[in-house]
PDB file of C-alpha atoms in Angstrom:
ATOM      1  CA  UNK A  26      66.950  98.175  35.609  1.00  0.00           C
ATOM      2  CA  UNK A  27      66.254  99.144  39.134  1.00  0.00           C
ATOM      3  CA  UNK A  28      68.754  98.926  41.442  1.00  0.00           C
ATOM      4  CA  UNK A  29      68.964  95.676  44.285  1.00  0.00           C
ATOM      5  CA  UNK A  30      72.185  97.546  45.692  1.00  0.00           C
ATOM      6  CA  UNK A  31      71.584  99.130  49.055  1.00  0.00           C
ATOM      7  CA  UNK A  32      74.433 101.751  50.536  1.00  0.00           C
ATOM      8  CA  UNK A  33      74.517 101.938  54.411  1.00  0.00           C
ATOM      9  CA  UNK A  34      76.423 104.288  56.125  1.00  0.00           C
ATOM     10  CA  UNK A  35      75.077 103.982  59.912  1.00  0.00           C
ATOM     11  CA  UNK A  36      73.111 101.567  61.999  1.00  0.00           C
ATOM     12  CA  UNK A  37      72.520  99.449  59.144  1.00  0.00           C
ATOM     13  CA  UNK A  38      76.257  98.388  59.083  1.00  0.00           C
ATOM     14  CA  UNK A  39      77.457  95.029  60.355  1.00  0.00           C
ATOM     15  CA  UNK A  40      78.477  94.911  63.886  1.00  0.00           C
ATOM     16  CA  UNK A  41      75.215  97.143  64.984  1.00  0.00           C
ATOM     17  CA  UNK A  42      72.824  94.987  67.380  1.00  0.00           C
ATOM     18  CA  UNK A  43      70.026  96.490  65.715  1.00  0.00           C
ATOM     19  CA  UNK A  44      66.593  94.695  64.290  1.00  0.00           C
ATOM     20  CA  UNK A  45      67.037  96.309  61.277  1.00  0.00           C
ATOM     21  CA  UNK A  46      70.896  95.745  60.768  1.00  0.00           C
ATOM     22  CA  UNK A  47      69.767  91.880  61.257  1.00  0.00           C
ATOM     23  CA  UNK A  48      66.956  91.937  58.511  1.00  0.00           C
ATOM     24  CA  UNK A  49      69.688  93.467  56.358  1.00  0.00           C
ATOM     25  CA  UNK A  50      72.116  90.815  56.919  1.00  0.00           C
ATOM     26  CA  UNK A  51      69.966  87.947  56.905  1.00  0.00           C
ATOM     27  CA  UNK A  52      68.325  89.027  53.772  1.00  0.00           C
ATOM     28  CA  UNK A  53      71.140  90.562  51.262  1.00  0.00           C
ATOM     29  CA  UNK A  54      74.699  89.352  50.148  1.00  0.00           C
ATOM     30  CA  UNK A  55      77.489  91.677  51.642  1.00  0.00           C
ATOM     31  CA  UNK A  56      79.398  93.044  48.764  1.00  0.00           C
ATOM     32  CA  UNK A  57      82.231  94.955  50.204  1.00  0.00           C
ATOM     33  CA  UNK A  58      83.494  98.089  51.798  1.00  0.00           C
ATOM     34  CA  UNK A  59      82.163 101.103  49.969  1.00  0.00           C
ATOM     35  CA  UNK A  60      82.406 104.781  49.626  1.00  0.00           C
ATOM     36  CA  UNK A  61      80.680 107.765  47.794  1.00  0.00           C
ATOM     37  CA  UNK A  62      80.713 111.597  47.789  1.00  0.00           C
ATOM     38  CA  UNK A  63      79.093 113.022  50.582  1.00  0.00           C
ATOM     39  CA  UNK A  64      79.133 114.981  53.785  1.00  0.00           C
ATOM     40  CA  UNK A  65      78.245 113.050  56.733  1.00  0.00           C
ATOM     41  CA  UNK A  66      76.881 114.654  59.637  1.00  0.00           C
ATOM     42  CA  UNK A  67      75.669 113.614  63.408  1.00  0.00           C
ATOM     43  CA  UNK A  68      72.093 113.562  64.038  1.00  0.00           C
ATOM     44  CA  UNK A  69      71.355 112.071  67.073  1.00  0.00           C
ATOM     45  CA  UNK A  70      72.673 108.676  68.137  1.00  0.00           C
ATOM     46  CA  UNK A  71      72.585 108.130  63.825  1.00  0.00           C
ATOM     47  CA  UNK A  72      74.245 110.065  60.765  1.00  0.00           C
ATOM     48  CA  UNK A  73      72.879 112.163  58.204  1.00  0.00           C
ATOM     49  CA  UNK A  74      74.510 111.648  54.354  1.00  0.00           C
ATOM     50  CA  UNK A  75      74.290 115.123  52.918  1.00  0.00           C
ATOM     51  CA  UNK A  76      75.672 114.986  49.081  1.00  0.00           C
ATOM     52  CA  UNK A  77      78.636 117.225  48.070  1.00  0.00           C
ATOM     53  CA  UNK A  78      80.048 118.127  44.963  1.00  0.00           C
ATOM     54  CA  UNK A  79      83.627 118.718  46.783  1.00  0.00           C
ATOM     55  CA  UNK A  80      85.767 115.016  45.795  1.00  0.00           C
ATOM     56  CA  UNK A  81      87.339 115.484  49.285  1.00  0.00           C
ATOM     57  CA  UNK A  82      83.826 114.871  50.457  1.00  0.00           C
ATOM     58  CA  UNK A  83      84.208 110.870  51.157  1.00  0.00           C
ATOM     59  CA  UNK A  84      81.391 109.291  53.160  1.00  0.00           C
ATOM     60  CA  UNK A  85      82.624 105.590  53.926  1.00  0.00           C
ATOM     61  CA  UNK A  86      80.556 102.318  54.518  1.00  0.00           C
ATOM     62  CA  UNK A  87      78.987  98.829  52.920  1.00  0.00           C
ATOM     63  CA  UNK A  88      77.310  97.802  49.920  1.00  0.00           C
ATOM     64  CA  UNK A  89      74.713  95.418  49.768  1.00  0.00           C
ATOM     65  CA  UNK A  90      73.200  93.067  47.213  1.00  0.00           C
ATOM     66  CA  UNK A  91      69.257  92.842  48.279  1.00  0.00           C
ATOM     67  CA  UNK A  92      67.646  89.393  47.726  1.00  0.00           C
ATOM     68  CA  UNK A  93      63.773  90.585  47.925  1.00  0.00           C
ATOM     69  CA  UNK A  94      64.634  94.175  46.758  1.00  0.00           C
ATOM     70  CA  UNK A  95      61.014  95.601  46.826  1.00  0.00           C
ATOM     71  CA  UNK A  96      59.936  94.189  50.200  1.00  0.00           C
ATOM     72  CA  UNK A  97      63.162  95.072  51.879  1.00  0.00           C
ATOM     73  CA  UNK A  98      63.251  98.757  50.306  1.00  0.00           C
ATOM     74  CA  UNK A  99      59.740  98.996  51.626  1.00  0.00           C
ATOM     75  CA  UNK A 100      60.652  97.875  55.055  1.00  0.00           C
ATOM     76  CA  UNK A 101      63.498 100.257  55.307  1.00  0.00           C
ATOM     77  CA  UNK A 102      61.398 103.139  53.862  1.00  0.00           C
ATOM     78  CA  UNK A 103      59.502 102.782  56.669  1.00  0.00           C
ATOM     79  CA  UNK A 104      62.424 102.044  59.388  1.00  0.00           C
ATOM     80  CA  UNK A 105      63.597 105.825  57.209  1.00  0.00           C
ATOM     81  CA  UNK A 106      60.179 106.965  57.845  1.00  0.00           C
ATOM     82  CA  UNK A 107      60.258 108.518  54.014  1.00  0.00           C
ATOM     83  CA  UNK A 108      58.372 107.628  51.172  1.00  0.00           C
ATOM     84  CA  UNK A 109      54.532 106.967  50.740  1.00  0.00           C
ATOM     85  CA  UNK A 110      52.039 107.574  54.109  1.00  0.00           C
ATOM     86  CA  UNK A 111      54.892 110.149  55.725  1.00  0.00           C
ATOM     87  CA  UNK A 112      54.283 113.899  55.665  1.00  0.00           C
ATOM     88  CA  UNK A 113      57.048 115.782  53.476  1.00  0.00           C
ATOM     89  CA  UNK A 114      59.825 117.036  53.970  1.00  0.00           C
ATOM     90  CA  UNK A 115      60.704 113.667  55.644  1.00  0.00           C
ATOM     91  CA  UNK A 116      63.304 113.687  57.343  1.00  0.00           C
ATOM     92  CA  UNK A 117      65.459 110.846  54.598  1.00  0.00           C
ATOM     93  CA  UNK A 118      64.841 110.430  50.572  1.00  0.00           C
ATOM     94  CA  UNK A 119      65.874 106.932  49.128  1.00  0.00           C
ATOM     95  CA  UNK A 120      67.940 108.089  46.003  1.00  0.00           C
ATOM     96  CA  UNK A 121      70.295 106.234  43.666  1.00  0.00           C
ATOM     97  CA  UNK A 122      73.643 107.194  43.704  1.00  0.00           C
ATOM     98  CA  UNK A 123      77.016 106.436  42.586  1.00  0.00           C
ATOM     99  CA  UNK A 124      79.477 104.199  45.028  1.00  0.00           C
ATOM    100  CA  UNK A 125      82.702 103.272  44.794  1.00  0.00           C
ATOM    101  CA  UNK A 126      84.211  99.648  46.105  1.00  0.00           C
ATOM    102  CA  UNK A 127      86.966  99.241  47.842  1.00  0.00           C
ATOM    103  CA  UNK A 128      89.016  97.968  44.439  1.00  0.00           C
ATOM    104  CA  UNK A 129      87.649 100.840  42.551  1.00  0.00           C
ATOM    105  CA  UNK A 130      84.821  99.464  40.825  1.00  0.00           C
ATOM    106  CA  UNK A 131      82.122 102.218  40.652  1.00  0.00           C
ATOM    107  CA  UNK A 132      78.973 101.669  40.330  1.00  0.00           C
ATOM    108  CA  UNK A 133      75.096 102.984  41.668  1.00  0.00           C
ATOM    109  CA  UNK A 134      72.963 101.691  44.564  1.00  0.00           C
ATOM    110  CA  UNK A 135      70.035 103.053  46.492  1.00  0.00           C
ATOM    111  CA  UNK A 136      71.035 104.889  49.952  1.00  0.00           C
ATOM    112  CA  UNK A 137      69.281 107.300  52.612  1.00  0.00           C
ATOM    113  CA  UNK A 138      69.780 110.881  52.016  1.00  0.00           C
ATOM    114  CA  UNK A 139      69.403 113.187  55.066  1.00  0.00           C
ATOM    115  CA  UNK A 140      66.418 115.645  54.195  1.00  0.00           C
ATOM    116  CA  UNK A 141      66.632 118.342  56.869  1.00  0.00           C
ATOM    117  CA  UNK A 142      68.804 121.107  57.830  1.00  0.00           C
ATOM    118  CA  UNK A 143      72.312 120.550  59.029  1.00  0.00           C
ATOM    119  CA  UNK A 144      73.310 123.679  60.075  1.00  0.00           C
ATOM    120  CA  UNK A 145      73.331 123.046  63.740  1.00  0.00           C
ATOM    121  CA  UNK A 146      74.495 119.285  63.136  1.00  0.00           C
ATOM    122  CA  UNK A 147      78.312 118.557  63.942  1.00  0.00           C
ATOM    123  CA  UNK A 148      79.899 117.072  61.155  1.00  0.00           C
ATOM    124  CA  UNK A 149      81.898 113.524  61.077  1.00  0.00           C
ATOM    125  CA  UNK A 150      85.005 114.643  59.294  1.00  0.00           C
ATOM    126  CA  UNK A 151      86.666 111.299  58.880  1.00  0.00           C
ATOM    127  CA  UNK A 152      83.112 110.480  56.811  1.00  0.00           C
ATOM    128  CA  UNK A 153      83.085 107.267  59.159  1.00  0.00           C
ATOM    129  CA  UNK A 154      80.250 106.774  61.603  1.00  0.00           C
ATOM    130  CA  UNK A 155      81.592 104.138  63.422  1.00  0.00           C
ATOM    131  CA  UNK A 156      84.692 106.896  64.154  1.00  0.00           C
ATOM    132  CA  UNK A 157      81.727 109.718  65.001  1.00  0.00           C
TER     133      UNK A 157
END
């Protein structure tokens, strides 16, 4: 079965005043406070998940139960810019991934992985956007 979980790590959260943080909120069930293994790194105004094989690597932030799954992953493919129609490397790749809840329950959803070089990129050490 394909996945109608959606990680968010950045201006998708709640508490962003952002079109797409609304569609998201309007149009999935808020599961919970979330967390996988990850770098996280500052872009521009936005993060950057980079994945990690280091378990101190924590990247923190919400899970997400899409109602329309296909339409909505479409429409945040294309707020991404990745997927069909954009010219590779893009800049994000929608992958599944592993998550854990805030009770421990593990489990996999769909998030944005950052694409592109970080080398010059300063990196969010507490894995928490909102503390970038």
């Amino acid at each position: 079965m394909i996945s109608d979980r959606l990680f968010v790590y950045g201006t998708l959260m709640r508490g962003f005043d952002h079109p797409m943080a609304r569609l998201l909120s309007a149009n999935a069930d808020f599961l919970g406070e979330a967390a996988c293994r990850g770098r996280l790194y500052l872009v521009k105004h936005y993060p950057g998940l980079v994945l990690s094989d280091d378990p101190a690597d924590i990247v923190f932030g919400e899970l997400y139960r899409l109602h329309a799954r296909d339409a909505l992953l479409r429409e945040f493919d294309m707020y991404e810019a990745c997927g069909e129609g954009f010219a590779a490397p893009t800049e994000y790749v929608r992958k599944m991934l592993q998550i854990t809840l805030g009770d421990g329950a593990t489990g996999e959803a769909w998030t944005y992985i950052y694409n592109w070089p970080v080398t010059d990129l300063p990196r969010i050490a507490s894995g928490r956007f909102l503390e970038a």
